[in-house]
Structure formats: structure tokens, C-alpha cells
Amino acid sequence: EVQLVESGGGLVQPGGSLRLSCAASGFTFSTYSMNWVRQAPGKGLEWVSYIDRGSSAIYYADSVKGRFTISRDNAKNSLYLQMNSLRAEDTAVYYCASGIPAAPRVSDYWGQGTLVTVSS
Amino acid sequence: DIQMTQSPSSLSASVGDRVTITCRASQGINNYLAWYQQKPGKVPKVLIYAASTLQSGVPSRFSGNKSGTDFTLTISSLQPEDVATYYCQKYNSAPFTFGPGTTVDIK
């Protein structure tokens, strides 16, 4: 059974940093592209970042470019999102999601999400 | 960047009705368009990718189509379990922008 479990969320002050992790199991993680998608409370979905299976293609939303860094460790079946210079508008539930083999940029399996709250 | 719009923003229909949601891209994206369903309190689920390819396990009452830069998601016969917010997403090139969503409920 495919499982994606996010962790690392919490309350952080504006300007602070957090590192989110996503532990994958039940599939061959190293062969799948991954996305981070966030959803602010009561709002719609916002794509945040993408990394292909070999970390050779990495993309970011303009809203996080220069502040967030996506990475993965295929040996540990893990995906990460380093978030720096956090702002109130980064408050959201952050989901990791695996790509569809036929359409790697499309999010197939999703974790349950981890809540990040940026507030003083 | 390419903007994605959806219409309507919400709709209410009866069980058994045919429901159509439209997503429009501000520029051409070929067929790099996916549709997601998010039920209340649940994580999103992909329904369709490549504009019209049904993801495995998705009921056949869902279908997708493309006409130029307009994309449609059609539910051929609305069921109570289809109450959800539906999002389109373009993925031809970054950023992989989502549309603002269309909320569907039962009349």
C-alpha cells in the first residue's frame, strides 16, 4: 500500500525556518517524481515545488522561489522541503504527492498533510 | 505566467444531472491539463490527466475534453458522492498552476 507521511510542520515566527519531511513507503520511491502542494485554511490548492526522480529537474512557484528548497534522498525514501524566510502567507497545510508514471508532474498519491502556521 | 480560470465557481445540481465544469488557460498548454476532486475534509484525488485520460479506478461517469485553450470536466450523471471541489491544473511547464476551484453540491 502506498503511504506518504509528512512531518515537520508547526508554529514558527515570521522570518523563521522549517524543514518538512515526507516519508514514502509501499512503492519504489526512486522511480517517481514528487510534488509539494499547499492549501491555506479554507482556500484552494497551490502548487509549491516539483522534483523529478533523479533531482535533475526542480521547479518552484514564484511565491516561494529563493526561499524554499526541495530535495530528496532516494536511499532513505524521503522528500524534503526546506522553508526559510517564512511569511504569514505561507500558513497552510503542506502535502507531498507522488507523480503518475505516465504524467510525472501530475500528483497521484497524496499524504495527509502537515500544518505550517507562521505567526508571531 | 499562464493563468488558469474555472467556471462556474460553484454549482448546485440534482442527482442524475449532467454537470460540466470549464477550465480556461490564458495561453496554449497543449493537453497538459489534469483534474482533481477534493471532498470535504479529504485530500485531493486525481481524476483525469492529459486532458482526457481517466486515472485508474475513477468512475466512467467522469470525462474530460479539450477545445483550444478551454478544457471541460463532465460528470455524466451526478451522484451524491460527487459533492466536492474540483480543480484543474496545468503542467506543460512550471509553474504548475491550479485553477481556483469549482464547488459542486446537490440541489
JSON list of C-alpha atoms in Angstrom, two decimals:
[
{"chain": "A", "resi": 1, "resn": "GLU", "atom": "CA", "xyz": [0.00, 0.00, 0.00]},
{"chain": "A", "resi": 2, "resn": "VAL", "atom": "CA", "xyz": [1.37, 3.41, -0.97]},
{"chain": "A", "resi": 3, "resn": "GLN", "atom": "CA", "xyz": [1.93, 5.67, 2.01]},
{"chain": "A", "resi": 4, "resn": "LEU", "atom": "CA", "xyz": [3.19, 9.23, 2.18]},
{"chain": "A", "resi": 5, "resn": "VAL", "atom": "CA", "xyz": [3.60, 10.71, 5.65]},
{"chain": "A", "resi": 6, "resn": "GLU", "atom": "CA", "xyz": [4.53, 14.35, 6.10]},
{"chain": "A", "resi": 7, "resn": "SER", "atom": "CA", "xyz": [6.13, 15.72, 9.25]},
{"chain": "A", "resi": 8, "resn": "GLY", "atom": "CA", "xyz": [7.91, 18.83, 10.48]},
{"chain": "A", "resi": 9, "resn": "GLY", "atom": "CA", "xyz": [5.08, 21.31, 10.48]},
{"chain": "A", "resi": 10, "resn": "GLY", "atom": "CA", "xyz": [4.31, 23.60, 13.38]},
{"chain": "A", "resi": 11, "resn": "LEU", "atom": "CA", "xyz": [4.17, 27.16, 14.60]},
{"chain": "A", "resi": 12, "resn": "VAL", "atom": "CA", "xyz": [7.00, 29.44, 13.52]},
{"chain": "A", "resi": 13, "resn": "GLN", "atom": "CA", "xyz": [7.56, 33.17, 13.72]},
{"chain": "A", "resi": 14, "resn": "PRO", "atom": "CA", "xyz": [7.74, 35.33, 10.58]},
{"chain": "A", "resi": 15, "resn": "GLY", "atom": "CA", "xyz": [11.23, 35.17, 9.17]},
{"chain": "A", "resi": 16, "resn": "GLY", "atom": "CA", "xyz": [11.85, 31.75, 10.67]},
{"chain": "A", "resi": 17, "resn": "SER", "atom": "CA", "xyz": [12.62, 28.39, 9.07]},
{"chain": "A", "resi": 18, "resn": "LEU", "atom": "CA", "xyz": [11.14, 24.92, 9.00]},
{"chain": "A", "resi": 19, "resn": "ARG", "atom": "CA", "xyz": [12.09, 21.69, 7.26]},
{"chain": "A", "resi": 20, "resn": "LEU", "atom": "CA", "xyz": [9.29, 19.44, 6.15]},
{"chain": "A", "resi": 21, "resn": "SER", "atom": "CA", "xyz": [9.83, 15.75, 5.52]},
{"chain": "A", "resi": 22, "resn": "CYS", "atom": "CA", "xyz": [7.78, 13.22, 3.61]},
{"chain": "A", "resi": 23, "resn": "ALA", "atom": "CA", "xyz": [8.41, 9.54, 4.27]},
{"chain": "A", "resi": 24, "resn": "ALA", "atom": "CA", "xyz": [7.39, 7.26, 1.42]},
{"chain": "A", "resi": 25, "resn": "SER", "atom": "CA", "xyz": [6.62, 3.55, 1.53]},
{"chain": "A", "resi": 26, "resn": "GLY", "atom": "CA", "xyz": [4.81, 0.91, -0.48]},
{"chain": "A", "resi": 27, "resn": "PHE", "atom": "CA", "xyz": [6.34, 1.87, -3.82]},
{"chain": "A", "resi": 28, "resn": "THR", "atom": "CA", "xyz": [9.74, 2.33, -5.44]},
{"chain": "A", "resi": 29, "resn": "PHE", "atom": "CA", "xyz": [10.28, 5.93, -4.38]},
{"chain": "A", "resi": 30, "resn": "SER", "atom": "CA", "xyz": [13.39, 6.43, -6.51]},
{"chain": "A", "resi": 31, "resn": "THR", "atom": "CA", "xyz": [11.43, 5.96, -9.74]},
{"chain": "A", "resi": 32, "resn": "TYR", "atom": "CA", "xyz": [8.76, 8.59, -9.04]},
{"chain": "A", "resi": 33, "resn": "SER", "atom": "CA", "xyz": [8.74, 12.35, -9.36]},
{"chain": "A", "resi": 34, "resn": "MET", "atom": "CA", "xyz": [7.35, 14.26, -6.38]},
{"chain": "A", "resi": 35, "resn": "ASN", "atom": "CA", "xyz": [5.45, 17.46, -5.71]},
{"chain": "A", "resi": 36, "resn": "TRP", "atom": "CA", "xyz": [4.75, 19.68, -2.73]},
{"chain": "A", "resi": 37, "resn": "VAL", "atom": "CA", "xyz": [1.30, 21.30, -2.80]},
{"chain": "A", "resi": 38, "resn": "ARG", "atom": "CA", "xyz": [-0.15, 23.55, -0.11]},
{"chain": "A", "resi": 39, "resn": "GLN", "atom": "CA", "xyz": [-3.60, 24.67, 0.90]},
{"chain": "A", "resi": 40, "resn": "ALA", "atom": "CA", "xyz": [-4.21, 27.69, 3.11]},
{"chain": "A", "resi": 41, "resn": "PRO", "atom": "CA", "xyz": [-7.12, 27.33, 5.55]},
{"chain": "A", "resi": 42, "resn": "GLY", "atom": "CA", "xyz": [-10.39, 27.47, 3.62]},
{"chain": "A", "resi": 43, "resn": "LYS", "atom": "CA", "xyz": [-8.60, 28.18, 0.34]},
{"chain": "A", "resi": 44, "resn": "GLY", "atom": "CA", "xyz": [-7.75, 26.36, -2.85]},
{"chain": "A", "resi": 45, "resn": "LEU", "atom": "CA", "xyz": [-4.76, 24.27, -3.84]},
{"chain": "A", "resi": 46, "resn": "GLU", "atom": "CA", "xyz": [-1.43, 25.93, -4.59]},
{"chain": "A", "resi": 47, "resn": "TRP", "atom": "CA", "xyz": [1.40, 24.05, -6.27]},
{"chain": "A", "resi": 48, "resn": "VAL", "atom": "CA", "xyz": [4.69, 24.75, -4.48]},
{"chain": "A", "resi": 49, "resn": "SER", "atom": "CA", "xyz": [7.52, 22.68, -5.94]},
{"chain": "A", "resi": 50, "resn": "TYR", "atom": "CA", "xyz": [8.44, 19.68, -8.08]},
{"chain": "A", "resi": 51, "resn": "ILE", "atom": "CA", "xyz": [11.45, 17.37, -8.19]},
{"chain": "A", "resi": 52, "resn": "ASP", "atom": "CA", "xyz": [12.00, 14.58, -10.68]},
{"chain": "A", "resi": 53, "resn": "ARG", "atom": "CA", "xyz": [13.21, 11.13, -9.67]},
{"chain": "A", "resi": 54, "resn": "GLY", "atom": "CA", "xyz": [16.90, 11.94, -10.12]},
{"chain": "A", "resi": 55, "resn": "SER", "atom": "CA", "xyz": [16.76, 15.50, -8.75]},
{"chain": "A", "resi": 56, "resn": "SER", "atom": "CA", "xyz": [17.80, 16.82, -12.14]},
{"chain": "A", "resi": 57, "resn": "ALA", "atom": "CA", "xyz": [14.60, 18.81, -12.78]},
{"chain": "A", "resi": 58, "resn": "ILE", "atom": "CA", "xyz": [13.46, 21.08, -9.95]},
{"chain": "A", "resi": 59, "resn": "TYR", "atom": "CA", "xyz": [10.82, 23.79, -10.18]},
{"chain": "A", "resi": 60, "resn": "TYR", "atom": "CA", "xyz": [9.26, 26.27, -7.78]},
{"chain": "A", "resi": 61, "resn": "ALA", "atom": "CA", "xyz": [6.23, 28.52, -7.63]},
{"chain": "A", "resi": 62, "resn": "ASP", "atom": "CA", "xyz": [7.16, 32.18, -7.93]},
{"chain": "A", "resi": 63, "resn": "SER", "atom": "CA", "xyz": [5.74, 32.77, -4.44]},
{"chain": "A", "resi": 64, "resn": "VAL", "atom": "CA", "xyz": [8.43, 30.56, -2.83]},
{"chain": "A", "resi": 65, "resn": "LYS", "atom": "CA", "xyz": [11.34, 30.82, -5.24]},
{"chain": "A", "resi": 66, "resn": "GLY", "atom": "CA", "xyz": [14.52, 31.80, -3.43]},
{"chain": "A", "resi": 67, "resn": "ARG", "atom": "CA", "xyz": [13.07, 30.92, -0.03]},
{"chain": "A", "resi": 68, "resn": "PHE", "atom": "CA", "xyz": [12.15, 27.24, -0.31]},
{"chain": "A", "resi": 69, "resn": "THR", "atom": "CA", "xyz": [14.36, 24.33, -1.39]},
{"chain": "A", "resi": 70, "resn": "ILE", "atom": "CA", "xyz": [13.07, 20.91, -2.39]},
{"chain": "A", "resi": 71, "resn": "SER", "atom": "CA", "xyz": [15.28, 17.86, -2.14]},
{"chain": "A", "resi": 72, "resn": "ARG", "atom": "CA", "xyz": [15.06, 14.10, -1.87]},
{"chain": "A", "resi": 73, "resn": "ASP", "atom": "CA", "xyz": [17.08, 11.19, -0.56]},
{"chain": "A", "resi": 74, "resn": "ASN", "atom": "CA", "xyz": [16.21, 8.10, -2.57]},
{"chain": "A", "resi": 75, "resn": "ALA", "atom": "CA", "xyz": [18.23, 5.87, -0.24]},
{"chain": "A", "resi": 76, "resn": "LYS", "atom": "CA", "xyz": [16.00, 6.98, 2.63]},
{"chain": "A", "resi": 77, "resn": "ASN", "atom": "CA", "xyz": [12.75, 7.08, 0.61]},
{"chain": "A", "resi": 78, "resn": "SER", "atom": "CA", "xyz": [12.30, 10.65, 1.72]},
{"chain": "A", "resi": 79, "resn": "LEU", "atom": "CA", "xyz": [11.33, 14.01, 0.28]},
{"chain": "A", "resi": 80, "resn": "TYR", "atom": "CA", "xyz": [12.11, 17.33, 1.94]},
{"chain": "A", "resi": 81, "resn": "LEU", "atom": "CA", "xyz": [11.11, 20.97, 1.78]},
{"chain": "A", "resi": 82, "resn": "GLN", "atom": "CA", "xyz": [13.41, 23.47, 3.47]},
{"chain": "A", "resi": 83, "resn": "MET", "atom": "CA", "xyz": [11.44, 26.65, 4.09]},
{"chain": "A", "resi": 84, "resn": "ASN", "atom": "CA", "xyz": [13.29, 29.85, 5.00]},
{"chain": "A", "resi": 85, "resn": "SER", "atom": "CA", "xyz": [12.20, 33.46, 5.48]},
{"chain": "A", "resi": 86, "resn": "LEU", "atom": "CA", "xyz": [8.69, 32.31, 6.25]},
{"chain": "A", "resi": 87, "resn": "ARG", "atom": "CA", "xyz": [5.81, 34.73, 5.91]},
{"chain": "A", "resi": 88, "resn": "ALA", "atom": "CA", "xyz": [2.26, 34.79, 7.23]},
{"chain": "A", "resi": 89, "resn": "GLU", "atom": "CA", "xyz": [1.01, 33.93, 3.74]},
{"chain": "A", "resi": 90, "resn": "ASP", "atom": "CA", "xyz": [2.94, 30.63, 3.87]},
{"chain": "A", "resi": 91, "resn": "THR", "atom": "CA", "xyz": [0.49, 29.39, 6.51]},
{"chain": "A", "resi": 92, "resn": "ALA", "atom": "CA", "xyz": [-1.09, 26.28, 5.04]},
{"chain": "A", "resi": 93, "resn": "VAL", "atom": "CA", "xyz": [-1.36, 22.53, 5.10]},
{"chain": "A", "resi": 94, "resn": "TYR", "atom": "CA", "xyz": [1.56, 21.19, 3.06]},
{"chain": "A", "resi": 95, "resn": "TYR", "atom": "CA", "xyz": [1.04, 17.96, 1.13]},
{"chain": "A", "resi": 96, "resn": "CYS", "atom": "CA", "xyz": [3.62, 15.80, -0.58]},
{"chain": "A", "resi": 97, "resn": "ALA", "atom": "CA", "xyz": [2.38, 13.86, -3.59]},
{"chain": "A", "resi": 98, "resn": "SER", "atom": "CA", "xyz": [3.88, 11.33, -5.98]},
{"chain": "A", "resi": 99, "resn": "GLY", "atom": "CA", "xyz": [3.66, 11.67, -9.74]},
{"chain": "A", "resi": 100, "resn": "ILE", "atom": "CA", "xyz": [1.82, 9.45, -12.17]},
{"chain": "A", "resi": 101, "resn": "PRO", "atom": "CA", "xyz": [4.31, 7.37, -14.21]},
{"chain": "A", "resi": 102, "resn": "ALA", "atom": "CA", "xyz": [2.66, 8.45, -17.46]},
{"chain": "A", "resi": 103, "resn": "ALA", "atom": "CA", "xyz": [2.48, 12.08, -16.32]},
{"chain": "A", "resi": 104, "resn": "PRO", "atom": "CA", "xyz": [5.18, 12.64, -13.68]},
{"chain": "A", "resi": 105, "resn": "ARG", "atom": "CA", "xyz": [4.15, 16.23, -12.95]},
{"chain": "A", "resi": 106, "resn": "VAL", "atom": "CA", "xyz": [0.60, 15.21, -12.02]},
{"chain": "A", "resi": 107, "resn": "SER", "atom": "CA", "xyz": [0.02, 14.36, -8.36]},
{"chain": "A", "resi": 108, "resn": "ASP", "atom": "CA", "xyz": [-1.36, 10.88, -7.80]},
{"chain": "A", "resi": 109, "resn": "TYR", "atom": "CA", "xyz": [-0.91, 9.63, -4.23]},
{"chain": "A", "resi": 110, "resn": "TRP", "atom": "CA", "xyz": [-1.08, 12.32, -1.54]},
{"chain": "A", "resi": 111, "resn": "GLY", "atom": "CA", "xyz": [-0.08, 12.36, 2.11]},
{"chain": "A", "resi": 112, "resn": "GLN", "atom": "CA", "xyz": [-2.43, 13.62, 4.79]},
{"chain": "A", "resi": 113, "resn": "GLY", "atom": "CA", "xyz": [-0.53, 16.88, 5.08]},
{"chain": "A", "resi": 114, "resn": "THR", "atom": "CA", "xyz": [1.31, 18.79, 7.79]},
{"chain": "A", "resi": 115, "resn": "LEU", "atom": "CA", "xyz": [0.15, 22.19, 9.03]},
{"chain": "A", "resi": 116, "resn": "VAL", "atom": "CA", "xyz": [2.56, 25.12, 8.97]},
{"chain": "A", "resi": 117, "resn": "THR", "atom": "CA", "xyz": [1.49, 28.22, 10.86]},
{"chain": "A", "resi": 118, "resn": "VAL", "atom": "CA", "xyz": [3.53, 31.39, 10.54]},
{"chain": "A", "resi": 119, "resn": "SER", "atom": "CA", "xyz": [2.59, 33.84, 13.25]},
{"chain": "A", "resi": 120, "resn": "SER", "atom": "CA", "xyz": [4.14, 35.95, 15.98]},
{"chain": "B", "resi": 1, "resn": "ASP", "atom": "CA", "xyz": [2.85, 33.08, -16.41]},
{"chain": "B", "resi": 2, "resn": "ILE", "atom": "CA", "xyz": [-0.18, 31.27, -17.76]},
{"chain": "B", "resi": 3, "resn": "GLN", "atom": "CA", "xyz": [-3.34, 31.91, -15.75]},
{"chain": "B", "resi": 4, "resn": "MET", "atom": "CA", "xyz": [-6.00, 29.28, -15.15]},
{"chain": "B", "resi": 5, "resn": "THR", "atom": "CA", "xyz": [-9.64, 30.22, -14.64]},
{"chain": "B", "resi": 6, "resn": "GLN", "atom": "CA", "xyz": [-12.61, 27.99, -13.85]},
{"chain": "B", "resi": 7, "resn": "SER", "atom": "CA", "xyz": [-16.32, 28.45, -14.33]},
{"chain": "B", "resi": 8, "resn": "PRO", "atom": "CA", "xyz": [-18.64, 28.38, -12.63]},
{"chain": "B", "resi": 9, "resn": "SER", "atom": "CA", "xyz": [-17.13, 28.92, -9.18]},
{"chain": "B", "resi": 10, "resn": "SER", "atom": "CA", "xyz": [-19.95, 26.85, -7.72]},
{"chain": "B", "resi": 11, "resn": "LEU", "atom": "CA", "xyz": [-22.97, 24.95, -8.89]},
{"chain": "B", "resi": 12, "resn": "SER", "atom": "CA", "xyz": [-25.87, 23.04, -7.47]},
{"chain": "B", "resi": 13, "resn": "ALA", "atom": "CA", "xyz": [-27.44, 20.20, -9.43]},
{"chain": "B", "resi": 14, "resn": "SER", "atom": "CA", "xyz": [-29.77, 17.28, -8.91]},
{"chain": "B", "resi": 15, "resn": "VAL", "atom": "CA", "xyz": [-28.77, 13.66, -8.66]},
{"chain": "B", "resi": 16, "resn": "GLY", "atom": "CA", "xyz": [-28.60, 12.25, -12.17]},
{"chain": "B", "resi": 17, "resn": "ASP", "atom": "CA", "xyz": [-27.92, 15.60, -13.83]},
{"chain": "B", "resi": 18, "resn": "ARG", "atom": "CA", "xyz": [-25.15, 16.09, -16.34]},
{"chain": "B", "resi": 19, "resn": "VAL", "atom": "CA", "xyz": [-22.63, 18.56, -14.92]},
{"chain": "B", "resi": 20, "resn": "THR", "atom": "CA", "xyz": [-19.93, 20.41, -16.85]},
{"chain": "B", "resi": 21, "resn": "ILE", "atom": "CA", "xyz": [-17.09, 22.47, -15.41]},
{"chain": "B", "resi": 22, "resn": "THR", "atom": "CA", "xyz": [-14.87, 24.60, -17.63]},
{"chain": "B", "resi": 23, "resn": "CYS", "atom": "CA", "xyz": [-11.20, 25.47, -17.15]},
{"chain": "B", "resi": 24, "resn": "ARG", "atom": "CA", "xyz": [-9.57, 28.04, -19.40]},
{"chain": "B", "resi": 25, "resn": "ALA", "atom": "CA", "xyz": [-5.86, 28.62, -19.87]},
{"chain": "B", "resi": 26, "resn": "SER", "atom": "CA", "xyz": [-4.67, 32.12, -20.81]},
{"chain": "B", "resi": 27, "resn": "GLN", "atom": "CA", "xyz": [-2.28, 30.58, -23.35]},
{"chain": "B", "resi": 28, "resn": "GLY", "atom": "CA", "xyz": [-1.96, 27.24, -25.08]},
{"chain": "B", "resi": 29, "resn": "ILE", "atom": "CA", "xyz": [-0.90, 24.33, -22.89]},
{"chain": "B", "resi": 30, "resn": "ASN", "atom": "CA", "xyz": [-1.43, 21.54, -25.42]},
{"chain": "B", "resi": 31, "resn": "ASN", "atom": "CA", "xyz": [-3.18, 18.76, -23.47]},
{"chain": "B", "resi": 32, "resn": "TYR", "atom": "CA", "xyz": [-1.15, 19.15, -20.25]},
{"chain": "B", "resi": 33, "resn": "LEU", "atom": "CA", "xyz": [-4.18, 19.54, -18.03]},
{"chain": "B", "resi": 34, "resn": "ALA", "atom": "CA", "xyz": [-5.28, 17.49, -15.03]},
{"chain": "B", "resi": 35, "resn": "TRP", "atom": "CA", "xyz": [-8.48, 17.49, -13.00]},
{"chain": "B", "resi": 36, "resn": "TYR", "atom": "CA", "xyz": [-8.66, 16.79, -9.26]},
{"chain": "B", "resi": 37, "resn": "GLN", "atom": "CA", "xyz": [-11.52, 16.16, -6.88]},
{"chain": "B", "resi": 38, "resn": "GLN", "atom": "CA", "xyz": [-11.31, 17.20, -3.24]},
{"chain": "B", "resi": 39, "resn": "LYS", "atom": "CA", "xyz": [-14.13, 16.06, -1.00]},
{"chain": "B", "resi": 40, "resn": "PRO", "atom": "CA", "xyz": [-14.74, 17.99, 2.23]},
{"chain": "B", "resi": 41, "resn": "GLY", "atom": "CA", "xyz": [-12.05, 17.22, 4.78]},
{"chain": "B", "resi": 42, "resn": "LYS", "atom": "CA", "xyz": [-10.18, 14.88, 2.42]},
{"chain": "B", "resi": 43, "resn": "VAL", "atom": "CA", "xyz": [-7.01, 15.05, 0.36]},
{"chain": "B", "resi": 44, "resn": "PRO", "atom": "CA", "xyz": [-7.29, 15.71, -3.37]},
{"chain": "B", "resi": 45, "resn": "LYS", "atom": "CA", "xyz": [-7.63, 12.86, -5.83]},
{"chain": "B", "resi": 46, "resn": "VAL", "atom": "CA", "xyz": [-6.63, 12.99, -9.47]},
{"chain": "B", "resi": 47, "resn": "LEU", "atom": "CA", "xyz": [-9.47, 12.16, -11.85]},
{"chain": "B", "resi": 48, "resn": "ILE", "atom": "CA", "xyz": [-8.10, 12.94, -15.30]},
{"chain": "B", "resi": 49, "resn": "TYR", "atom": "CA", "xyz": [-4.72, 13.82, -16.80]},
{"chain": "B", "resi": 50, "resn": "ALA", "atom": "CA", "xyz": [-3.60, 14.67, -20.32]},
{"chain": "B", "resi": 51, "resn": "ALA", "atom": "CA", "xyz": [-6.94, 16.48, -20.66]},
{"chain": "B", "resi": 52, "resn": "SER", "atom": "CA", "xyz": [-8.96, 13.32, -21.25]},
{"chain": "B", "resi": 53, "resn": "THR", "atom": "CA", "xyz": [-7.20, 10.27, -19.78]},
{"chain": "B", "resi": 54, "resn": "LEU", "atom": "CA", "xyz": [-9.17, 8.77, -16.93]},
{"chain": "B", "resi": 55, "resn": "GLN", "atom": "CA", "xyz": [-6.97, 7.81, -13.98]},
{"chain": "B", "resi": 56, "resn": "SER", "atom": "CA", "xyz": [-7.21, 4.18, -12.94]},
{"chain": "B", "resi": 57, "resn": "GLY", "atom": "CA", "xyz": [-10.13, 3.48, -10.63]},
{"chain": "B", "resi": 58, "resn": "VAL", "atom": "CA", "xyz": [-12.07, 6.65, -11.47]},
{"chain": "B", "resi": 59, "resn": "PRO", "atom": "CA", "xyz": [-15.72, 6.04, -12.40]},
{"chain": "B", "resi": 60, "resn": "SER", "atom": "CA", "xyz": [-16.52, 6.29, -16.09]},
{"chain": "B", "resi": 61, "resn": "ARG", "atom": "CA", "xyz": [-19.14, 8.98, -15.47]},
{"chain": "B", "resi": 62, "resn": "PHE", "atom": "CA", "xyz": [-16.21, 11.41, -15.32]},
{"chain": "B", "resi": 63, "resn": "SER", "atom": "CA", "xyz": [-14.76, 12.57, -18.62]},
{"chain": "B", "resi": 64, "resn": "GLY", "atom": "CA", "xyz": [-12.50, 15.33, -19.88]},
{"chain": "B", "resi": 65, "resn": "ASN", "atom": "CA", "xyz": [-12.30, 17.22, -23.13]},
{"chain": "B", "resi": 66, "resn": "LYS", "atom": "CA", "xyz": [-10.25, 19.94, -24.77]},
{"chain": "B", "resi": 67, "resn": "SER", "atom": "CA", "xyz": [-11.10, 22.62, -27.27]},
{"chain": "B", "resi": 68, "resn": "GLY", "atom": "CA", "xyz": [-8.29, 25.05, -27.90]},
{"chain": "B", "resi": 69, "resn": "THR", "atom": "CA", "xyz": [-7.43, 26.52, -24.52]},
{"chain": "B", "resi": 70, "resn": "ASP", "atom": "CA", "xyz": [-10.75, 25.50, -22.97]},
{"chain": "B", "resi": 71, "resn": "PHE", "atom": "CA", "xyz": [-10.97, 22.27, -21.03]},
{"chain": "B", "resi": 72, "resn": "THR", "atom": "CA", "xyz": [-14.09, 20.65, -19.64]},
{"chain": "B", "resi": 73, "resn": "LEU", "atom": "CA", "xyz": [-14.75, 18.12, -16.92]},
{"chain": "B", "resi": 74, "resn": "THR", "atom": "CA", "xyz": [-18.09, 16.41, -17.31]},
{"chain": "B", "resi": 75, "resn": "ILE", "atom": "CA", "xyz": [-19.94, 14.26, -14.82]},
{"chain": "B", "resi": 76, "resn": "SER", "atom": "CA", "xyz": [-22.49, 12.41, -16.91]},
{"chain": "B", "resi": 77, "resn": "SER", "atom": "CA", "xyz": [-24.83, 11.55, -14.05]},
{"chain": "B", "resi": 78, "resn": "LEU", "atom": "CA", "xyz": [-24.19, 13.37, -10.79]},
{"chain": "B", "resi": 79, "resn": "GLN", "atom": "CA", "xyz": [-24.09, 11.15, -7.71]},
{"chain": "B", "resi": 80, "resn": "PRO", "atom": "CA", "xyz": [-24.28, 12.18, -4.03]},
{"chain": "B", "resi": 81, "resn": "GLU", "atom": "CA", "xyz": [-20.66, 11.08, -3.53]},
{"chain": "B", "resi": 82, "resn": "ASP", "atom": "CA", "xyz": [-19.55, 13.60, -6.16]},
{"chain": "B", "resi": 83, "resn": "VAL", "atom": "CA", "xyz": [-20.11, 16.52, -3.78]},
{"chain": "B", "resi": 84, "resn": "ALA", "atom": "CA", "xyz": [-16.65, 18.10, -3.80]},
{"chain": "B", "resi": 85, "resn": "THR", "atom": "CA", "xyz": [-14.50, 20.92, -5.07]},
{"chain": "B", "resi": 86, "resn": "TYR", "atom": "CA", "xyz": [-12.93, 20.29, -8.45]},
{"chain": "B", "resi": 87, "resn": "TYR", "atom": "CA", "xyz": [-9.63, 21.83, -9.52]},
{"chain": "B", "resi": 88, "resn": "CYS", "atom": "CA", "xyz": [-7.85, 21.90, -12.84]},
{"chain": "B", "resi": 89, "resn": "GLN", "atom": "CA", "xyz": [-4.05, 22.09, -13.04]},
{"chain": "B", "resi": 90, "resn": "LYS", "atom": "CA", "xyz": [-1.78, 22.88, -15.96]},
{"chain": "B", "resi": 91, "resn": "TYR", "atom": "CA", "xyz": [1.54, 21.08, -16.12]},
{"chain": "B", "resi": 92, "resn": "ASN", "atom": "CA", "xyz": [3.06, 21.86, -19.50]},
{"chain": "B", "resi": 93, "resn": "SER", "atom": "CA", "xyz": [5.72, 23.98, -17.86]},
{"chain": "B", "resi": 94, "resn": "ALA", "atom": "CA", "xyz": [6.38, 25.45, -14.44]},
{"chain": "B", "resi": 95, "resn": "PRO", "atom": "CA", "xyz": [4.62, 26.87, -12.56]},
{"chain": "B", "resi": 96, "resn": "PHE", "atom": "CA", "xyz": [2.12, 24.01, -12.45]},
{"chain": "B", "resi": 97, "resn": "THR", "atom": "CA", "xyz": [-0.77, 26.30, -11.58]},
{"chain": "B", "resi": 98, "resn": "PHE", "atom": "CA", "xyz": [-4.09, 25.13, -10.20]},
{"chain": "B", "resi": 99, "resn": "GLY", "atom": "CA", "xyz": [-7.36, 26.75, -11.12]},
{"chain": "B", "resi": 100, "resn": "PRO", "atom": "CA", "xyz": [-9.36, 28.42, -8.33]},
{"chain": "B", "resi": 101, "resn": "GLY", "atom": "CA", "xyz": [-11.78, 25.51, -8.00]},
{"chain": "B", "resi": 102, "resn": "THR", "atom": "CA", "xyz": [-15.45, 24.75, -8.63]},
{"chain": "B", "resi": 103, "resn": "THR", "atom": "CA", "xyz": [-17.63, 23.60, -5.76]},
{"chain": "B", "resi": 104, "resn": "VAL", "atom": "CA", "xyz": [-20.34, 21.10, -6.67]},
{"chain": "B", "resi": 105, "resn": "ASP", "atom": "CA", "xyz": [-23.21, 20.24, -4.38]},
{"chain": "B", "resi": 106, "resn": "ILE", "atom": "CA", "xyz": [-26.59, 18.54, -4.61]},
{"chain": "B", "resi": 107, "resn": "LYS", "atom": "CA", "xyz": [-29.75, 20.55, -5.08]}
]
